[in-house]
Short mmCIF file of C-alpha atoms in Angstrom, two decimals:
data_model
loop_
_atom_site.label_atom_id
_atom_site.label_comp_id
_atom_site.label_asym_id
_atom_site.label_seq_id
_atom_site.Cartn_x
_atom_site.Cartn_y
_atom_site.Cartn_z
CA UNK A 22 64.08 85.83 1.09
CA UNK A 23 63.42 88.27 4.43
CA UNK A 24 60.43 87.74 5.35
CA UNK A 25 59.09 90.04 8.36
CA UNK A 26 57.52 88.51 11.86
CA UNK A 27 53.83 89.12 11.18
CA UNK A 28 51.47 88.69 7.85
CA UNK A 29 48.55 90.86 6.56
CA UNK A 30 45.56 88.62 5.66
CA UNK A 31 43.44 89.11 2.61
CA UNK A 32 40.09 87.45 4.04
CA UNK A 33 38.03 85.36 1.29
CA UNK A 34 34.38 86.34 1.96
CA UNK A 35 34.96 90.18 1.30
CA UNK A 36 36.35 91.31 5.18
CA UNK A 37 39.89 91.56 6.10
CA UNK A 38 41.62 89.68 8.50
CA UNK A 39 43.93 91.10 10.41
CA UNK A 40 46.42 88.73 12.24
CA UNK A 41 47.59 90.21 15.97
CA UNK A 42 49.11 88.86 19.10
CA UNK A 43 51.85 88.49 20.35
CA UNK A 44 53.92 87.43 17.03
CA UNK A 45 52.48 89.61 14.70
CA UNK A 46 53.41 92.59 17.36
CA UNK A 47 49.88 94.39 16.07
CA UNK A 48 50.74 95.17 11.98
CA UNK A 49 48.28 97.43 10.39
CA UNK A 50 46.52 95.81 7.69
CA UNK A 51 46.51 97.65 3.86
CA UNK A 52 43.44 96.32 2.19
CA UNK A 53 44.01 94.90 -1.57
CA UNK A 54 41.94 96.95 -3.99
CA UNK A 55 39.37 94.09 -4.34
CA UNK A 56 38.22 92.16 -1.05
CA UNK A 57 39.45 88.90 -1.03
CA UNK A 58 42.49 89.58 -3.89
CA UNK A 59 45.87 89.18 -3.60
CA UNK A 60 48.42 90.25 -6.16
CA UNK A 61 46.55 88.79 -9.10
CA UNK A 62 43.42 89.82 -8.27
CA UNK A 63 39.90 88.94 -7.16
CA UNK A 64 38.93 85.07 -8.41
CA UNK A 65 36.71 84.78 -11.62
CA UNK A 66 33.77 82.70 -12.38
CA UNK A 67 34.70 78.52 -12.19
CA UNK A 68 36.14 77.51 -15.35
CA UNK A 69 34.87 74.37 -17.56
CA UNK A 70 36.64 72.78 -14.96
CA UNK A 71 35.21 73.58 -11.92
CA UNK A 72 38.22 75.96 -11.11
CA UNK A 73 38.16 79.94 -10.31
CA UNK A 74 41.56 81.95 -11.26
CA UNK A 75 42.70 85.52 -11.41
CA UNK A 76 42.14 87.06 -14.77
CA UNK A 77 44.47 86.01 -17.38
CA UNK A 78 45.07 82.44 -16.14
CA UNK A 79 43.54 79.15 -17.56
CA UNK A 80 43.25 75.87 -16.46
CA UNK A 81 43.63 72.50 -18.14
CA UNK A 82 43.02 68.29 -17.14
CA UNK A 83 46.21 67.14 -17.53
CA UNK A 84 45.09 63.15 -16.34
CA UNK A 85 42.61 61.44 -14.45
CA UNK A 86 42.81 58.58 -12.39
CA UNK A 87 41.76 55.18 -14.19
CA UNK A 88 42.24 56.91 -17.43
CA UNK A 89 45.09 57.00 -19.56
CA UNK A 90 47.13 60.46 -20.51
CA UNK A 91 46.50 62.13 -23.60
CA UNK A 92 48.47 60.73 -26.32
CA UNK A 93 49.84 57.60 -24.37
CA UNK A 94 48.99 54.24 -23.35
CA UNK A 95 49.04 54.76 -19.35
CA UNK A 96 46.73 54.78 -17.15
CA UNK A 97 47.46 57.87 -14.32
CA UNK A 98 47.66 56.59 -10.81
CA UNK A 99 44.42 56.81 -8.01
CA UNK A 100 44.98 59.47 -5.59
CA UNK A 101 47.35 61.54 -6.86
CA UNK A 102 49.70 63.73 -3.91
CA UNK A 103 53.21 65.11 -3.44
CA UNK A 104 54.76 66.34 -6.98
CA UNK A 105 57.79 68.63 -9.07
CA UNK A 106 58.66 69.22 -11.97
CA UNK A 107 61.99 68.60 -14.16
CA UNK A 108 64.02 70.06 -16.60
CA UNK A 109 63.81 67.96 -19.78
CA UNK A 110 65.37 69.33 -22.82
CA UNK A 111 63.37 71.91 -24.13
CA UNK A 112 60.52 70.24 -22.86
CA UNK A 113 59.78 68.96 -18.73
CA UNK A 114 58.07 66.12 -16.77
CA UNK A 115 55.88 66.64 -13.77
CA UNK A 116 56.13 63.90 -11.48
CA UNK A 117 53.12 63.05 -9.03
CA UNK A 118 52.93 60.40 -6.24
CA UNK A 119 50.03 57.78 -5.39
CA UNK A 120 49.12 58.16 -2.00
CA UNK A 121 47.32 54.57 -2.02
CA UNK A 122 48.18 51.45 0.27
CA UNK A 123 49.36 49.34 -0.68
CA UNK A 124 50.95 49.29 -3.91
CA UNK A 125 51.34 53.49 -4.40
CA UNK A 126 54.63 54.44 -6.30
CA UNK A 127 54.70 57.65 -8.42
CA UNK A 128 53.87 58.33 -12.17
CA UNK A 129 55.27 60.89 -14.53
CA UNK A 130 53.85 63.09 -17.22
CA UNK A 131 56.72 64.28 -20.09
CA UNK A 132 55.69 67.63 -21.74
CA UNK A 133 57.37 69.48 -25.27
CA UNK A 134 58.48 72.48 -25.22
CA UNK A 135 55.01 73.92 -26.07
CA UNK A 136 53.34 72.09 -23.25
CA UNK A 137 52.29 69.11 -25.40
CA UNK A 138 51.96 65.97 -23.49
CA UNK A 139 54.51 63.41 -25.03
CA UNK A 140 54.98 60.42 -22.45
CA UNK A 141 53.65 59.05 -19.35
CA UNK A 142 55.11 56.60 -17.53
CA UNK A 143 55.58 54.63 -13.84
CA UNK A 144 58.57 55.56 -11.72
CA UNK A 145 58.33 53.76 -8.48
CA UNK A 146 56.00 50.35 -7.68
CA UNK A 147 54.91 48.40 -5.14
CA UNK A 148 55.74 50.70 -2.14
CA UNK A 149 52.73 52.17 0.84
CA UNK A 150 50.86 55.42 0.46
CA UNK A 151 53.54 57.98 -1.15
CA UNK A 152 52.23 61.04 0.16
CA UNK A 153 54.56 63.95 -0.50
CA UNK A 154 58.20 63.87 -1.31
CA UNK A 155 61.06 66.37 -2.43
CA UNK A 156 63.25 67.20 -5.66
CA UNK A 157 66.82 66.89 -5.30
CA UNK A 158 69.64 69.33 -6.70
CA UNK A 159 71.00 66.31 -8.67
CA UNK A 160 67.19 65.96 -10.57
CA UNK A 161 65.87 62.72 -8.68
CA UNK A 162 62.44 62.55 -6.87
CA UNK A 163 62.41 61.35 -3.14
CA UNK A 164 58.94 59.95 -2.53
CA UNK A 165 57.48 59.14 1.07
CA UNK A 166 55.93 56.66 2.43
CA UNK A 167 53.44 58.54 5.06
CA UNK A 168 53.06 54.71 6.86
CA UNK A 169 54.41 53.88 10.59
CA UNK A 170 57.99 53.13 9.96
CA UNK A 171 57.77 54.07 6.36
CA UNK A 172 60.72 54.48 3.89
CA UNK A 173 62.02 57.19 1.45
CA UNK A 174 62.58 55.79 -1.77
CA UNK A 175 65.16 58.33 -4.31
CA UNK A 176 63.26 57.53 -8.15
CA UNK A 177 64.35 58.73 -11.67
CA UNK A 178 61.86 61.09 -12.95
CA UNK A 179 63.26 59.67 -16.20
CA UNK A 180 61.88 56.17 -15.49
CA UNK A 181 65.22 54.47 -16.77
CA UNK A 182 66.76 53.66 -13.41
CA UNK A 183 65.25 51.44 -10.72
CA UNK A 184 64.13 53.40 -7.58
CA UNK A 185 66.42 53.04 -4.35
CA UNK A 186 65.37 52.30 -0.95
CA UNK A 187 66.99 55.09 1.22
CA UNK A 188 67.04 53.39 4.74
CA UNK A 189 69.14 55.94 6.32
CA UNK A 190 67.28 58.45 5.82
CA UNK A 191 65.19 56.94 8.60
CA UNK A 192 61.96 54.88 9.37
CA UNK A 193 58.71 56.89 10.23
CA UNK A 194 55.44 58.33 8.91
CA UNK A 195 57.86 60.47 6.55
CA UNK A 196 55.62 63.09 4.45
CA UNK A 197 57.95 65.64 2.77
CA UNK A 198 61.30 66.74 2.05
CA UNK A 199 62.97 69.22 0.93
CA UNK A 200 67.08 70.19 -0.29
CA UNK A 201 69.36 72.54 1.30
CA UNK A 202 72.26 72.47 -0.85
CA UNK A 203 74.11 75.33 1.02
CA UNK A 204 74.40 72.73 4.22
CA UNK A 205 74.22 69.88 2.25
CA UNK A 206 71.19 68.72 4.14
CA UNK A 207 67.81 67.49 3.09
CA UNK A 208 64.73 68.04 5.64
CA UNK A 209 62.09 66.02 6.18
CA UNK A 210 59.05 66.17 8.26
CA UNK A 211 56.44 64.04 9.62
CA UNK A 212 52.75 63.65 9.55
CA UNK A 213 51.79 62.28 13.25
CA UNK A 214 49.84 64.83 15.79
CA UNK A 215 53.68 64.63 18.15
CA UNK A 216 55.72 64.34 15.14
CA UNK A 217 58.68 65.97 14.98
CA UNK A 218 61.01 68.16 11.97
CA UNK A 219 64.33 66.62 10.85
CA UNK A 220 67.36 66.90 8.75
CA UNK A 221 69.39 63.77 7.11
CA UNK A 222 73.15 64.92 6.60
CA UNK A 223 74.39 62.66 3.48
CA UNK A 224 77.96 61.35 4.17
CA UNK A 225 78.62 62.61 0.54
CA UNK A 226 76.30 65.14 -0.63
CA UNK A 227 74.55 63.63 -3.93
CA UNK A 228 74.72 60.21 -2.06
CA UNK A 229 72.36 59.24 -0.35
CA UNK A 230 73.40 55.43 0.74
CA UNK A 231 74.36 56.74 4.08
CA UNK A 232 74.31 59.58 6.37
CA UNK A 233 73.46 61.00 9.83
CA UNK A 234 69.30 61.77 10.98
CA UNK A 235 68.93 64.21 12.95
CA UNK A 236 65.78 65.80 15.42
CA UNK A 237 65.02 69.57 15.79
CA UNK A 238 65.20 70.26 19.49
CA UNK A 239 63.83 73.28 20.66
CA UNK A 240 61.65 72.19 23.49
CA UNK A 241 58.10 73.88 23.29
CA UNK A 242 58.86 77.34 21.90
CA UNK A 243 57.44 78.45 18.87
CA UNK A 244 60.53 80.79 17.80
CA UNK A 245 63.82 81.27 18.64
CA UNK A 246 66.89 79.24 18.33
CA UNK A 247 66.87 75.69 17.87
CA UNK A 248 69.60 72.61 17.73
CA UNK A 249 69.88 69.52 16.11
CA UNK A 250 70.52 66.35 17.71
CA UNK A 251 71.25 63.02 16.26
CA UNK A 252 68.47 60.34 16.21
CA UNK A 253 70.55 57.35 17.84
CA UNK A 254 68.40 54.48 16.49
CA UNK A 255 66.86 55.43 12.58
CA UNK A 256 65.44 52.36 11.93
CA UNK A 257 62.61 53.35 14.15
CA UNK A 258 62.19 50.11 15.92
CA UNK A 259 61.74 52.53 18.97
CA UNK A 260 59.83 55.57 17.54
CA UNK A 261 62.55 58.24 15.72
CA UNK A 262 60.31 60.89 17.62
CA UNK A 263 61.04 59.46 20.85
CA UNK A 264 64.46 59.01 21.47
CA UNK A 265 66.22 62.63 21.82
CA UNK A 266 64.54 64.47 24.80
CA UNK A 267 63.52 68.17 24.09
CA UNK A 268 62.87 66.96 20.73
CA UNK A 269 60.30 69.73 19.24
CA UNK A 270 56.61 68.10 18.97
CA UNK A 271 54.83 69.45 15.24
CA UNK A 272 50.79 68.95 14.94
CA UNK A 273 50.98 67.03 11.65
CA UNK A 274 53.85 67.25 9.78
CA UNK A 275 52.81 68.09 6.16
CA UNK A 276 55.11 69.82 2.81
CA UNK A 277 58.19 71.50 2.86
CA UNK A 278 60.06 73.85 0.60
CA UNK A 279 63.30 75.68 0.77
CA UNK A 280 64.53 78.70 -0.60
CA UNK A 281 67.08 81.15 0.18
CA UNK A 282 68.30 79.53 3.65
CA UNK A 283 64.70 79.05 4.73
CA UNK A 284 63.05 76.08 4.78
CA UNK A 285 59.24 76.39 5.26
CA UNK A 286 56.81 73.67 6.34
CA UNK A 287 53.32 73.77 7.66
CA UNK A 288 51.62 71.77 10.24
CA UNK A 289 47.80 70.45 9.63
CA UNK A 290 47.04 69.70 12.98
CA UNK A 291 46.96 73.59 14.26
CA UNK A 292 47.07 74.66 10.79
CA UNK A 293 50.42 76.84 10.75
CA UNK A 294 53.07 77.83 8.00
CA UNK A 295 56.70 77.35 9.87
CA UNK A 296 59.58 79.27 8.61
CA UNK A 297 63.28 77.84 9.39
CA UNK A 298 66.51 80.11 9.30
CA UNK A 299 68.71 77.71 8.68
CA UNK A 300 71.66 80.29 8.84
CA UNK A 301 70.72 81.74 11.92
CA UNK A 302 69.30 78.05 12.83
CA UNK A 303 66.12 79.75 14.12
CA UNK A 304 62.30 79.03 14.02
CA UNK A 305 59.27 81.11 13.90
CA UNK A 306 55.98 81.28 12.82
CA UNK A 307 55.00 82.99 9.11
CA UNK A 308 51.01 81.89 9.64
CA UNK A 309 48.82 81.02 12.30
CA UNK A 310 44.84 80.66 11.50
CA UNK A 311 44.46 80.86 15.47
CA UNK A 312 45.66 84.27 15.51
CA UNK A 313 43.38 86.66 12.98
CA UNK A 314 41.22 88.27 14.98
CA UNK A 315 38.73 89.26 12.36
CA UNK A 316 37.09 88.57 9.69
CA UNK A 317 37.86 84.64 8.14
CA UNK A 318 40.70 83.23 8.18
CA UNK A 319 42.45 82.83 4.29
CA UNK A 320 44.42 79.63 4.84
CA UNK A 321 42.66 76.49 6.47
CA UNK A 322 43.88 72.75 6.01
CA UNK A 323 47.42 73.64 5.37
CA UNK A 324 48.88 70.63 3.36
CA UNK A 325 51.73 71.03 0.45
CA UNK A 326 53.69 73.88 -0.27
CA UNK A 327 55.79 75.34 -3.28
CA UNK A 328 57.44 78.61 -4.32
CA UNK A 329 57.68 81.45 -7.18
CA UNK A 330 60.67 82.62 -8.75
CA UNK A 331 58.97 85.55 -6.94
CA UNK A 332 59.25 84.60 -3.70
CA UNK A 333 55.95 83.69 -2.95
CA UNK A 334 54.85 80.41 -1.62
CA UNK A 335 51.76 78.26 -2.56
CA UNK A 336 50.30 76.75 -0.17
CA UNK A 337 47.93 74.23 -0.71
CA UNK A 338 44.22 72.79 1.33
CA UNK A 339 43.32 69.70 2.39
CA UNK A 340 39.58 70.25 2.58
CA UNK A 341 38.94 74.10 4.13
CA UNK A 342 37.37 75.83 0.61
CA UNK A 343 40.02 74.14 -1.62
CA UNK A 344 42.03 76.76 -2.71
CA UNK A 345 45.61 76.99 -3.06
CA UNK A 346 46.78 80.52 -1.10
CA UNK A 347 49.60 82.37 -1.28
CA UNK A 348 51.41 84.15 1.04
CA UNK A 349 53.70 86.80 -0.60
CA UNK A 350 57.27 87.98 0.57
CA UNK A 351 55.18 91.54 1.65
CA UNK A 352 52.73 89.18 3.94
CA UNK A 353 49.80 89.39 2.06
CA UNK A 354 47.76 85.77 2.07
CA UNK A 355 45.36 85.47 -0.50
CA UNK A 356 43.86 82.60 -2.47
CA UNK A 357 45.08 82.14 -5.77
CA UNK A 358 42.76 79.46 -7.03
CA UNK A 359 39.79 77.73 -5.95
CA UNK A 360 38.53 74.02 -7.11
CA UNK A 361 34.58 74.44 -6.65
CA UNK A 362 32.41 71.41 -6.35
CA UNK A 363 34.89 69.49 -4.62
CA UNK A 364 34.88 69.61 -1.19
CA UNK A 365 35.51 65.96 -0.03
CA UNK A 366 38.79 66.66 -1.93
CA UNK A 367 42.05 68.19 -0.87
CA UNK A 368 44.72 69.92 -3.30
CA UNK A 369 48.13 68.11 -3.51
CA UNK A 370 51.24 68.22 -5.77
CA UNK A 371 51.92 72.17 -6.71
CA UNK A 372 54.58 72.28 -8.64
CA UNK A 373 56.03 75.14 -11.11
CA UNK A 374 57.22 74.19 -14.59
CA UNK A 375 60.89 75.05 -14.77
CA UNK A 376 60.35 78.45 -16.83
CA UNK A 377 57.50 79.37 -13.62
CA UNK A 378 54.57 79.74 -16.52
CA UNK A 379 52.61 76.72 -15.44
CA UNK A 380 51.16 75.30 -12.14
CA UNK A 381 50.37 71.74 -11.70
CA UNK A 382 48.54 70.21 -9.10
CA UNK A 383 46.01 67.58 -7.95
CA UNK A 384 42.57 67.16 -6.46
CA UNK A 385 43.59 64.09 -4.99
CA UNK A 386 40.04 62.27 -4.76
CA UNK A 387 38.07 64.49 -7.28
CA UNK A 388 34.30 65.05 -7.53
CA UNK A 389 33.99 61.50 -6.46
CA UNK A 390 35.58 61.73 -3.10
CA UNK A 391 37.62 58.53 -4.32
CA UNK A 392 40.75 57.76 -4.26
CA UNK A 393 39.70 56.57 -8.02
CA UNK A 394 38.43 60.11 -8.69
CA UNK A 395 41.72 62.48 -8.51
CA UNK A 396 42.39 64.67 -11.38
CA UNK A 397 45.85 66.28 -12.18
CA UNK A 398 45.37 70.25 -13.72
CA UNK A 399 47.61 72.56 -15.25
CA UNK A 400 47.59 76.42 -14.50
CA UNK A 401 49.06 78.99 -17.09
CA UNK A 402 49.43 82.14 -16.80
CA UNK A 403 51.35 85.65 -16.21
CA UNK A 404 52.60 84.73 -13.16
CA UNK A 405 54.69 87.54 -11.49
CA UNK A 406 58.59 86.71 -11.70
#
């Protein structure tokens, strides 16, 4: 999707934001007809669950942590994180990592056609703090160890074949990643405060056994072209991030998500949204908090991110009011939902069912605040196509 160099802010508390500077080149703002609504519309009234949507949308508890699924015999994982969902007959699963150390892994929920909850089931044991992860084209889940010198391990969302340890994908505080199958590249980034953004380039695409890493270099700018640069030693035993000078330093690497030659990732530590050309092999900025100058800022605590068959992306909060925002391909941010009574939670895992009616996500740690606490929903509704 084009996307233009400067967004329009819809503020939450009822004044507009309007984001200027030097990036956004001074873009006159066109206020939704409600404060505070994007293209949904203003937030209702929490739900029984403690969750405020647009009109028309309804939420469900889809698992809890400690407590097993509806209609099976397993117990959902503590701290649920990084998620997708897969085609499954008529039917899909939603997969959902455990961002506990040790002995995360990921789980998986099966669905029917109609949304009934058939199966749940492990996918990956015994591995450190899976935080996010990526879907592949060829329907496996890479889940990420966000630990110093951490692995990505490719699982079966099927839960029939053993997960692999993918050690060339490289050794580091990994935290999401996300397929280009137009290069035949998968990138990943990193959740450290001088992290850095890279791309693993399979020997044979679909294979994952071996490959080249390589570091985004583009020296301290914050657009404009960029290179890659091989990272000579991937097994980290001298930090990935710190061998290729003019390597490009990112404040807190969090999720990733591609779409039409972009690849988008966003940064908690300064709390941006990053957009990557990876035709033109440029980078820019699509959100800054720093830079509205009025009003309150929409987005805070940037943390996963998903897209629409529309184009818009989802962005997720670790903490600021708990919403998940969207930005939209005409640069409106707006909150789409909002998880009340929660705020020693963050919101992890968005992930669209494959026909884009449903949202599923986490509050990783709950009403609780414990990594025991998290709670896995489900969103339906008319969501724009």
């Amino acid at each position: 999707m084009e996307r233009r160099t400067f967004l329009r802010a819809a503020a939450i508390g009822g004044s507009s934001a309007v984001l200027g500077g030097t990036l956004w080149r001074g873009a006159a703002y066109a206020a939704p007809a409600q404060p505070g609504a994007g293209p949904y519309g203003a937030l209702g009234a929490a739900d029984a669950n403690g969750i405020r949507l647009p009109s028309g949308f309804t939420s469900r508890v889809i698992a809890r942590s400690g407590q097993t699924v509806s209609g099976t015999s397993y117990a959902w994982h503590n701290a649920p994180d990084g998620g997708a969902c897969y085609t499954d007959g008529t039917g899909w699963i939603y997969v959902s990592n455990s961002e506990i150390n040790p002995s995360g892994g990921a789980s998986a929920v099966k669905f029917s056609a109609t949304g009934t909850i058939t199966a749940a089931y492990r996918i990956l044991s015994a591995t450190r703090q899976n935080c996010a992860g990526g879907k592949t084209p060829w329907n496996t889940w890479l889940s990420c160890e966000e630990v110093d010198r951490g692995y990505v391990y490719e699982t079966d969302p099927w839960g029939t074949k053993a997960a692999v340890r993918r050690d060339a994908m490289g050794r580091f505080k990994h935290e999401a990643a996300a397929a280009d199958p137009v290069r035949k590249v998968l990138y990943l980034t990193e959740d450290v405060t001088d992290g850095c953004f890279y791309r693993f380039r399979p020997t044979n695409w679909g294979d994952l056994s071996s490959g080249t890493l390589e570091v985004l270099v583009a020296g301290t700018a914050t657009s404009g072209p960029v290179t890659w640069s091989p990272v000579p030693d991937p097994t980290g035993a001298t930090a990935t991030r710190n061998q290729v000078s003019g390597a490009k330093r990112f404040n807190g690497g969090e999720g990733s998500h591609y779409a039409d030659d972009t690849c988008w990732f966003t940064t908690k530590g300064d709390n941006r949204v990053w957009q990557y050309n990876a035709a033109a092999q440029t980078i820019e900025l699509a959100y800054d908090d720093s830079l509205v100058t009025s009003g309150t800022a929409p987005l805070t605590g940037v943390d996963n991110v998903t897209g629409s068959d529309s184009g818009d992306l989802f962005v997720a909060e670790d903490g600021g009011t708990m919403d998940i925002c969207l930005i939209t391909p005409d640069d409106v941010v707006a909150p789409f939902l909002r998880i009340d009574g929660q705020s020693g939670s963050e919101i992890t895992g968005p992930a669209f069912s494959p026909d884009g009616t449903r949202l599923y996500f986490s509050s990783q740690r709950g009403t609780s605040g414990s990594s025991s606490g998290g709670i896995t929903y489900e969103v339906k509704g008319p969501f724009r196509a």
